GROMACS .gro file of C-alpha atoms in nm:
model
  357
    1UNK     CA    1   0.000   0.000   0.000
    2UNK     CA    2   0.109   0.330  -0.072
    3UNK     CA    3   0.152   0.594   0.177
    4UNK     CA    4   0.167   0.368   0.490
    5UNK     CA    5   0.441   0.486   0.739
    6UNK     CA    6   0.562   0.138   0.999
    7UNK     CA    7   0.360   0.370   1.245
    8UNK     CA    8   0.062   0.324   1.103
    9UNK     CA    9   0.128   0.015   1.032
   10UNK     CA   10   0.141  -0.103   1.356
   11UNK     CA   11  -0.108   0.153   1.497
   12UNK     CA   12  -0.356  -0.011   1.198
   13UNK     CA   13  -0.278  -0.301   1.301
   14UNK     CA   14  -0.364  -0.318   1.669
   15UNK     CA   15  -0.671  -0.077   1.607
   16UNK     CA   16  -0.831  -0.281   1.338
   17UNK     CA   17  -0.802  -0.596   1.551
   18UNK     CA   18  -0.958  -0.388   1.834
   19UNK     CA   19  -1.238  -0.220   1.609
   20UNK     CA   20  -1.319  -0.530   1.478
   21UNK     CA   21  -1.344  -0.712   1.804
   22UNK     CA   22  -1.586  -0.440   1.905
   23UNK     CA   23  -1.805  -0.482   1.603
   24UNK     CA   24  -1.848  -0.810   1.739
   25UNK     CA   25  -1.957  -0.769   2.026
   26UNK     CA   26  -2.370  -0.803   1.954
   27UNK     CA   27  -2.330  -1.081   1.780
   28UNK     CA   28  -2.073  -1.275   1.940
   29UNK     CA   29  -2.140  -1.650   1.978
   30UNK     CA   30  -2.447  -1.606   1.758
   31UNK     CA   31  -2.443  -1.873   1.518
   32UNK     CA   32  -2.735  -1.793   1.276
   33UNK     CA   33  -2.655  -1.530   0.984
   34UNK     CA   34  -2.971  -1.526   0.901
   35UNK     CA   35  -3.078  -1.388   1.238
   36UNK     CA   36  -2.816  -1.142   1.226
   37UNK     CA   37  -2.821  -1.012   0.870
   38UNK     CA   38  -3.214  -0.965   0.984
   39UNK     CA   39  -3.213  -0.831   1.304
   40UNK     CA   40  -2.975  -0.575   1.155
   41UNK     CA   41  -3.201  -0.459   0.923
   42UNK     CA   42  -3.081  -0.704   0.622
   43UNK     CA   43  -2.797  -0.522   0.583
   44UNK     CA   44  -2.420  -0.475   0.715
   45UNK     CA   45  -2.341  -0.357   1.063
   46UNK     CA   46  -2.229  -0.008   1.037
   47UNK     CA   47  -2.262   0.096   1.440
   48UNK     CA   48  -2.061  -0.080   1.782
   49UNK     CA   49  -2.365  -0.266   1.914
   50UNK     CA   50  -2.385  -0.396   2.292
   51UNK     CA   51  -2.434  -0.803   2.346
   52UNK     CA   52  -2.710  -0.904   2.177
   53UNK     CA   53  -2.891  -0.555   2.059
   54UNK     CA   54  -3.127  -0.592   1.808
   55UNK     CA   55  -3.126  -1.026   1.932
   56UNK     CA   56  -3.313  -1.008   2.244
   57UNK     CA   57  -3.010  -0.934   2.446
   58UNK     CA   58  -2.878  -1.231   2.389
   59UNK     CA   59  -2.709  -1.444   2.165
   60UNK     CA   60  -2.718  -1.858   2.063
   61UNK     CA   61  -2.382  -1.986   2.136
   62UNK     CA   62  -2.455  -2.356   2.015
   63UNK     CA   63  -2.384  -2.618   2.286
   64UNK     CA   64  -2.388  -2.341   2.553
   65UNK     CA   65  -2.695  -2.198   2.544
   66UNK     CA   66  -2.863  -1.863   2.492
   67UNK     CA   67  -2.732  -1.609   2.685
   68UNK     CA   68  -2.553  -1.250   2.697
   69UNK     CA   69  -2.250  -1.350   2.729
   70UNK     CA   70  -2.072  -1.025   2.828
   71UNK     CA   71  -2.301  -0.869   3.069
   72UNK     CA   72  -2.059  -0.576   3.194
   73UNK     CA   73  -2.014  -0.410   2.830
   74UNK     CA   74  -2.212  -0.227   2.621
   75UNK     CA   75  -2.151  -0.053   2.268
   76UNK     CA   76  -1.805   0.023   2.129
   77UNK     CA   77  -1.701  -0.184   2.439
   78UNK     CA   78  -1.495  -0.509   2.303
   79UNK     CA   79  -1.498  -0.898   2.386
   80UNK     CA   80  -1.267  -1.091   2.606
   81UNK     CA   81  -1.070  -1.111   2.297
   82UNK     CA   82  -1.026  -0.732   2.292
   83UNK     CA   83  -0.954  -0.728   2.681
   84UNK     CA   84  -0.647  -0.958   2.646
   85UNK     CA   85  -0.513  -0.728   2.395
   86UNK     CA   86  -0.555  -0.450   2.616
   87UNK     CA   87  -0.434  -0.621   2.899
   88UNK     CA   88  -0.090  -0.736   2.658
   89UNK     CA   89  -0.087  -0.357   2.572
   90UNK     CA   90  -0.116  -0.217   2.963
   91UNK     CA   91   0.156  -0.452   3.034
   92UNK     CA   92   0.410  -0.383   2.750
   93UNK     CA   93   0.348   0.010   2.820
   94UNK     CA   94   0.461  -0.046   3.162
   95UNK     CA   95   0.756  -0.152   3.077
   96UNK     CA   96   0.852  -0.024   2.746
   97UNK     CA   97   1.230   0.156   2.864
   98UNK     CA   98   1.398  -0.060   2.797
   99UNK     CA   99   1.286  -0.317   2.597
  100UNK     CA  100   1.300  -0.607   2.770
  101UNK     CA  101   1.211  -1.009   2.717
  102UNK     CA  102   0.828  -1.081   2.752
  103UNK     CA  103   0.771  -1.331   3.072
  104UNK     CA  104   0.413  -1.474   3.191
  105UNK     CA  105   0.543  -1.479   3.494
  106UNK     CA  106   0.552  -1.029   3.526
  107UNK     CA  107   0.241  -1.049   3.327
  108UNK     CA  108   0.042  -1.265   3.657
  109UNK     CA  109  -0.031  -1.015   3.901
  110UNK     CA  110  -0.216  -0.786   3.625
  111UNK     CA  111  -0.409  -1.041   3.496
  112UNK     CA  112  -0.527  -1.185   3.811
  113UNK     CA  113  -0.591  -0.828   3.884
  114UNK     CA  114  -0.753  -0.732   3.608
  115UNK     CA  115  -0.984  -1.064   3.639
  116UNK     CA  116  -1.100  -1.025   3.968
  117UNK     CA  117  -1.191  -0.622   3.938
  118UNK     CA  118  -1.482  -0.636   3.696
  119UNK     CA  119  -1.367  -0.817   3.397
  120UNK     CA  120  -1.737  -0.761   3.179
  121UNK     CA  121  -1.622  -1.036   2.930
  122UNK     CA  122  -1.685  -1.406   2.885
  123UNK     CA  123  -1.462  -1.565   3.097
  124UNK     CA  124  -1.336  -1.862   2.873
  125UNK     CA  125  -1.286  -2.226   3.019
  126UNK     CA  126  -0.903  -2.195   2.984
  127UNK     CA  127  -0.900  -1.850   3.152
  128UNK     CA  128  -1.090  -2.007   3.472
  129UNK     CA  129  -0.883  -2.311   3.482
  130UNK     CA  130  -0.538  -2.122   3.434
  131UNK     CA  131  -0.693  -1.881   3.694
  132UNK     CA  132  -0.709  -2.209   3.960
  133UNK     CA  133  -0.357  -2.343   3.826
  134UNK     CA  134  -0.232  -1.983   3.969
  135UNK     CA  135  -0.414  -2.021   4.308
  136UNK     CA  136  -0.310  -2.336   4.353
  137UNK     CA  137   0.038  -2.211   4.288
  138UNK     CA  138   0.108  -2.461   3.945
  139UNK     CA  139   0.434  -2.373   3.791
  140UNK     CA  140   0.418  -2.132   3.477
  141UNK     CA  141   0.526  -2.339   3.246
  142UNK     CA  142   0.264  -2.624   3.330
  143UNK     CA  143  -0.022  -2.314   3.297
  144UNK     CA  144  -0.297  -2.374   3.043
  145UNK     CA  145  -0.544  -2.592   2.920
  146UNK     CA  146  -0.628  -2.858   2.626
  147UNK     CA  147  -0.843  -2.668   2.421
  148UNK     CA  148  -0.801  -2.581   2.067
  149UNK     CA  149  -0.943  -2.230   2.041
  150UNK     CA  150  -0.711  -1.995   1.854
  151UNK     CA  151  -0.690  -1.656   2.108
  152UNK     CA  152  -0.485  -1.417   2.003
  153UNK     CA  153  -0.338  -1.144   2.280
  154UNK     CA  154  -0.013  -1.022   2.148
  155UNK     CA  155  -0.126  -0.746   1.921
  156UNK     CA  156   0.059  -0.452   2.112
  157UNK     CA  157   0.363  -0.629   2.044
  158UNK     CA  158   0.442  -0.509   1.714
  159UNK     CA  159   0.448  -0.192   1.866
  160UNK     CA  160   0.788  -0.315   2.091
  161UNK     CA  161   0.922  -0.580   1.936
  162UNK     CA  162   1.112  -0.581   1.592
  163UNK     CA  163   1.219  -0.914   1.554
  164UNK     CA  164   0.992  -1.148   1.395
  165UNK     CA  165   1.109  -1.479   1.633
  166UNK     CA  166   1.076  -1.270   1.935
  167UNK     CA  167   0.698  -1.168   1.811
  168UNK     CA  168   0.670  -1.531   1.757
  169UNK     CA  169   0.771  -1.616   2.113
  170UNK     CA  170   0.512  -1.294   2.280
  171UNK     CA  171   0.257  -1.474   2.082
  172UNK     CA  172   0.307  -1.780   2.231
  173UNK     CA  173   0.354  -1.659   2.595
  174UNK     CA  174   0.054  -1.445   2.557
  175UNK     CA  175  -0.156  -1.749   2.481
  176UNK     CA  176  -0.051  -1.905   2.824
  177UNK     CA  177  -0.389  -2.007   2.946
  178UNK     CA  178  -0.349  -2.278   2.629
  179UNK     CA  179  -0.137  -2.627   2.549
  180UNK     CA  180  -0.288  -2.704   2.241
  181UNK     CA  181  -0.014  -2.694   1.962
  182UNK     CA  182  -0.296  -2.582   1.678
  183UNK     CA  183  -0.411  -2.358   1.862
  184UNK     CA  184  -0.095  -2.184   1.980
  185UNK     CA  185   0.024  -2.234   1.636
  186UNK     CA  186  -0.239  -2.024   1.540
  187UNK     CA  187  -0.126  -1.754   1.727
  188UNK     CA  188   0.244  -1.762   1.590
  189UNK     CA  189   0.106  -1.795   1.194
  190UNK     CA  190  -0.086  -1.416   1.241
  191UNK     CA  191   0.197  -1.344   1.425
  192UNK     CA  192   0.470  -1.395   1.152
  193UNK     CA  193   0.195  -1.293   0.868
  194UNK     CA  194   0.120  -0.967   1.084
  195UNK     CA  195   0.503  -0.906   1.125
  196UNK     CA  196   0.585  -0.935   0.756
  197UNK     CA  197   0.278  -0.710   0.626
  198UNK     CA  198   0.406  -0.411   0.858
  199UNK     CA  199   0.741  -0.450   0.712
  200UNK     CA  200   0.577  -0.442   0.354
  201UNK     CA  201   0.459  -0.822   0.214
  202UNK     CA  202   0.100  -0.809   0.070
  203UNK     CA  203  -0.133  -1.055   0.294
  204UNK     CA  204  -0.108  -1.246  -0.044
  205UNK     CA  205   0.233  -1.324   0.046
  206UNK     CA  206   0.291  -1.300   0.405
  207UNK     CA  207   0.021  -1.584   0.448
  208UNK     CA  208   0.163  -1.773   0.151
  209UNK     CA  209   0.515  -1.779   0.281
  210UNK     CA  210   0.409  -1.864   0.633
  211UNK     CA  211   0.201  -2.117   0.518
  212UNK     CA  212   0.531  -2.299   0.337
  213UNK     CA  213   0.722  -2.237   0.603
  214UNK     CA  214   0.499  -2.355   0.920
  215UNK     CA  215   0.376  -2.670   0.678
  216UNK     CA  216   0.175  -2.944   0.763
  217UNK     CA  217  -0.193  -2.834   0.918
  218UNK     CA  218  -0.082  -2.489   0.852
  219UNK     CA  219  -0.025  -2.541   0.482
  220UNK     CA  220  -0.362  -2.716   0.484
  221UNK     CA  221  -0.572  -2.526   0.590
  222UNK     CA  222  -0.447  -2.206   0.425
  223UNK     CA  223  -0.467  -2.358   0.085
  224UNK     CA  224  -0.802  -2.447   0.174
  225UNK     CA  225  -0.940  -2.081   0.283
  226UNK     CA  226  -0.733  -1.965  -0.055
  227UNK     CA  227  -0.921  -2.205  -0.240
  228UNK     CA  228  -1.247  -2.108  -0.121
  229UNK     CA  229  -1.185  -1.736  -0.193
  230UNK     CA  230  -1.110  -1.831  -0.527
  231UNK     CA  231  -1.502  -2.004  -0.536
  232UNK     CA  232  -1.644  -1.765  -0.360
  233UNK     CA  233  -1.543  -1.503  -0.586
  234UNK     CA  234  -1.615  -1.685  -0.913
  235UNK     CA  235  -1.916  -1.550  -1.112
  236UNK     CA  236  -2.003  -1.890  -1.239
  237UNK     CA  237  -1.962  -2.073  -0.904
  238UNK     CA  238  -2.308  -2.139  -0.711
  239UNK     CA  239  -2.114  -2.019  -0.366
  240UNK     CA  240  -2.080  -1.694  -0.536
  241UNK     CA  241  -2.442  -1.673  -0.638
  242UNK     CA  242  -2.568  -1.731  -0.259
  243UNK     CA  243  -2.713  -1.496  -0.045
  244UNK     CA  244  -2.493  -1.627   0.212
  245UNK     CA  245  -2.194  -1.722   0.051
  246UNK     CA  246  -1.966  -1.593   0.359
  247UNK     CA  247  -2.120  -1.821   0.603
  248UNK     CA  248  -2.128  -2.118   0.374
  249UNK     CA  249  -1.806  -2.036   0.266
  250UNK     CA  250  -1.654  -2.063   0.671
  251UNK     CA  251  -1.896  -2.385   0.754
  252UNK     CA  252  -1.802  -2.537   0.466
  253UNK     CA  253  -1.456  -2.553   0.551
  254UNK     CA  254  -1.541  -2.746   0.878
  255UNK     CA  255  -1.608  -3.080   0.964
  256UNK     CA  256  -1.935  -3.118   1.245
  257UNK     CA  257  -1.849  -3.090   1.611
  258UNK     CA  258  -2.078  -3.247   1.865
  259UNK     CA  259  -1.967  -3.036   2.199
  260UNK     CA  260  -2.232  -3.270   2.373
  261UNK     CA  261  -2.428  -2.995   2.537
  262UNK     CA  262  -2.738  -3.021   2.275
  263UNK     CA  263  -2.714  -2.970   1.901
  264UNK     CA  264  -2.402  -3.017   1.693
  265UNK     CA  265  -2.168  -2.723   1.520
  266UNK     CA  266  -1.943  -2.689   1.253
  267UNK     CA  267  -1.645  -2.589   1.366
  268UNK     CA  268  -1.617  -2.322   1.085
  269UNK     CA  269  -1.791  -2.082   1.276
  270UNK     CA  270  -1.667  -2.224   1.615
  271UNK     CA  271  -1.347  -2.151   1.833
  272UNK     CA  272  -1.077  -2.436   1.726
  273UNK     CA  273  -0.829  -2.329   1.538
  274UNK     CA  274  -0.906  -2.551   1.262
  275UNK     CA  275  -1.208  -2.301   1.172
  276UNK     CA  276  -1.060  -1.991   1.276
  277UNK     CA  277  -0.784  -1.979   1.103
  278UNK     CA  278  -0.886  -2.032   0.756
  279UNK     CA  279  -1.212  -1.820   0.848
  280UNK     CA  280  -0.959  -1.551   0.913
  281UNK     CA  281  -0.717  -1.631   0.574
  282UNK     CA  282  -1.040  -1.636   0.375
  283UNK     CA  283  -1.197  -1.280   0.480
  284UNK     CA  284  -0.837  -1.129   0.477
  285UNK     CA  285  -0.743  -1.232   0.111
  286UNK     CA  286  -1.105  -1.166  -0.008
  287UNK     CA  287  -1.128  -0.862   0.044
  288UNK     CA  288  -0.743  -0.728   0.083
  289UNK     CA  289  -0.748  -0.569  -0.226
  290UNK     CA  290  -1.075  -0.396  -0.265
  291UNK     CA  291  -1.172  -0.052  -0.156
  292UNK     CA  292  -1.265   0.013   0.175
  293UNK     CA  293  -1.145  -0.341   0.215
  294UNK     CA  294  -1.101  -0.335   0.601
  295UNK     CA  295  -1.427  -0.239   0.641
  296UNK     CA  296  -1.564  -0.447   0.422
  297UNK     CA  297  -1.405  -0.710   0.585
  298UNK     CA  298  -1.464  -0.677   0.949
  299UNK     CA  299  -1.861  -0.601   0.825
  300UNK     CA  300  -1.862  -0.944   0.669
  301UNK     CA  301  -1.700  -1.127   0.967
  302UNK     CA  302  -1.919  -0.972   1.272
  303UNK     CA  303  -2.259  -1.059   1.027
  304UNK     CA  304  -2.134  -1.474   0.948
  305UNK     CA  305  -2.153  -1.488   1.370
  306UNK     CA  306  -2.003  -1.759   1.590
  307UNK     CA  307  -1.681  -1.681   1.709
  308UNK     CA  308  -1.656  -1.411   1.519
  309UNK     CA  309  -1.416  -1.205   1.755
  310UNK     CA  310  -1.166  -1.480   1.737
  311UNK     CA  311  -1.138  -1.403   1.380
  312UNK     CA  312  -1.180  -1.022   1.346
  313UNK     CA  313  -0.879  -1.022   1.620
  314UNK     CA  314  -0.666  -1.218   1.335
  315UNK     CA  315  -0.851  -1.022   1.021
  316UNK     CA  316  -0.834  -0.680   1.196
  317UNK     CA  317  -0.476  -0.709   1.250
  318UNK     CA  318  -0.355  -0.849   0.887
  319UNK     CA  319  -0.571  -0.603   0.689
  320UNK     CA  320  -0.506  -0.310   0.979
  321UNK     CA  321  -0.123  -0.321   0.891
  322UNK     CA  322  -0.202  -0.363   0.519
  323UNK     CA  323  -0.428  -0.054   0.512
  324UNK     CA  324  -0.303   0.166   0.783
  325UNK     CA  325  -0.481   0.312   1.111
  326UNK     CA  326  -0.634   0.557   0.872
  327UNK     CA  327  -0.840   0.312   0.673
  328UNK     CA  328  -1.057   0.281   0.980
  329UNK     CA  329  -1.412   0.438   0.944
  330UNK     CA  330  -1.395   0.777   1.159
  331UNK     CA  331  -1.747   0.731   1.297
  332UNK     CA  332  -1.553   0.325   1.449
  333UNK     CA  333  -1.296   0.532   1.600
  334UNK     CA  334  -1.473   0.803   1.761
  335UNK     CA  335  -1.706   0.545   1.927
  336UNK     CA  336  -1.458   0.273   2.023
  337UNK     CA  337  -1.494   0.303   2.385
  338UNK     CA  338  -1.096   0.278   2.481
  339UNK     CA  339  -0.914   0.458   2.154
  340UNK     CA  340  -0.758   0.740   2.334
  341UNK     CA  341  -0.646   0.495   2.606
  342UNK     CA  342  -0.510   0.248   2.400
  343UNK     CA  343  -0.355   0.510   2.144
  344UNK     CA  344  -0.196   0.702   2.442
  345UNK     CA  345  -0.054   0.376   2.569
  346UNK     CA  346   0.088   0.216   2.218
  347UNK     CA  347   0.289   0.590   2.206
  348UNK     CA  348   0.481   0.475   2.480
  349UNK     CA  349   0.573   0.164   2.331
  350UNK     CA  350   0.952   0.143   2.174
  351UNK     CA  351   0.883   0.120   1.838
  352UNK     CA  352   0.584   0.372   1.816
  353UNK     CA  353   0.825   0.682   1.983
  354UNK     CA  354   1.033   0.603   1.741
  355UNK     CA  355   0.855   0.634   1.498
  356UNK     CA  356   0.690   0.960   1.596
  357UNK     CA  357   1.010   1.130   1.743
   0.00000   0.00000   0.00000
């Protein structure tokens, strides 16, 4: 992209993933488009809406029930998904001079602070267990849980770190409350895409290259979500021709998941990695090149539903670096709840007072 200083690069990066976490938020864990694209007037979100507005208040997370999942937020607020970020950001600020090695271990204190002061969020499985590991005093590296959800918390540091492996390794650490190597793996492949788009690769090729270089279920599954971007934007395909074609696009890329609460998911739309990631590949490369294309891209993700803030976190960042912090609508960034916070926090961070000095 033309135009795009590192700065706001980086500053586009961590704000899209934010913004689009926040567009999320009323229909997070809703699994029906349908429902969405009609409670929200059949047409694309446009406005920050609080859990479930324009649902009922609440939202049908498949296999967990109908509920409002984040009770303490309301509009332009942001998922748990958006808190950890935040949380990754308060923490790097506070220690940005000088830069130092990212540890779990000075992380603790503010997150167990932060969780037991009014969180507002869903408070995952994995967060609740690591949260017991702590009390029970587990060591930090035996932290975490089995569970395959991609979570990605390491946004701010592409704001301190330069050095892709390093980036790699915050990723990782960041995603502590997790053991699941797909799922952590996740984290690293936006991580080293992310890194590589700031410093100038088109998503095209940052997500190619990482692809060939993690191999194996990474190389699968982002051939797949380039293959279905190829369907889904072909004139004579009948994906292209559906109203729909987003959310069939995501579930078909899933196999069925019985979570053995009540009815049966596909994962597509669901938390593993194994959905999340291509989800994420195929909204970034579909619409990385058209106008407006961060927009348009964060729209389409918050109205397909399910985990959607898992994804927007991985979309928002990719296409935020692509298309700088200035690509984002004015009207998102005057009513994202925490923007001057966040923006007066990533100035303190190495690489972004560099950048400004």
């Amino acid at each position: 992209m033309e135009n795009i200083t590192k700065e706001d690069a980086i500053k586009g990066s961590f704000f899209g993933a934010i913004v689009g976490d926040a567009l999320c938020l009323g229909s997070h864990y809703e699994y029906d488009a349908k429902k969405i694209y009609e409670a929200y007037g059949k047409k694309s979100i446009e406005t920050f809406m609080s859990p479930g507005e324009m649902m009922g208040g609440q939202t049908h997370g498949i296999g967990w029930g109908e509920r409002n999942y984040h009770p303490g937020k309301k509009a332009g607020g942001t998922t748990d998904y958006g808190d950890y970020n935040i949380l990754v950001l308060e923490h790097l600020a506070a220690i940005s001079e000088p830069p130092r090695a990212f540890e779990v271990s000075a992380m603790l204190p503010h997150w167990m602070m932060r969780l037991e002061n009014g969180w507002g969020s869903w408070i995952c499985t994995m967060t609740k267990e690591t949260y017991a590991q702590v009390k029970r005093g587990v060591d930090i590296a035996q932290l975490g849980g089995i569970s395959n959800a991609m979570a990605i918390r390491h946004v701010a540091a592409h704001g301190y770190y330069e050095n892709e492996e390093t980036i790699v390794d915050v990723a990782r650490k960041t995603m502590f409350t997790h053991k699941d190597l797909h799922a952590l793996g996740g984290g690293e492949f936006f991580a080293r895409v992310t890194h590589r788009v700031i410093n100038g690769a088109t998503p095209a090729d940052a997500i190619e290259d990482v692809a060939v270089q993690m191999g194996g279920f990474f190389e699968t599954k982002s051939a797949q979500a380039i293959a279905k971007v190829l369907e889904a934007t072909d004139e004579n395909s009948a994906l292209f021709k559906e109203p729909f074609a987003d959310d069939l696009a995501l579930t078909s890329m899933a196999r069925l998941w019985d979570v053995g609460r009540s009815e049966p998911i596909k994962v597509g739309k669901a938390s593993p990695t194994e959905g999340t990631l291509p989800g994420a590949v195929y909204f970034i490369l579909k619409y990385a090149q058209q106008e407006e294309g961060l927009k348009k891209a964060l729209q389409a993700n918050a109205m397909v539903g399910g985990d959607n803030a898992s994804r927007a976190i991985a979309i928002g960042m990719v296409l935020g670096a692509y298309k700088g912090v200035n690509a984002i609508p004015h009207a998102w960034k005057e009513n994202l709840e925490q923007w001057d916070y966040c923006e007066d926090l990533l100035n303190r961070l190495p690489l972004l007072r560099r950048e400004s000095a």
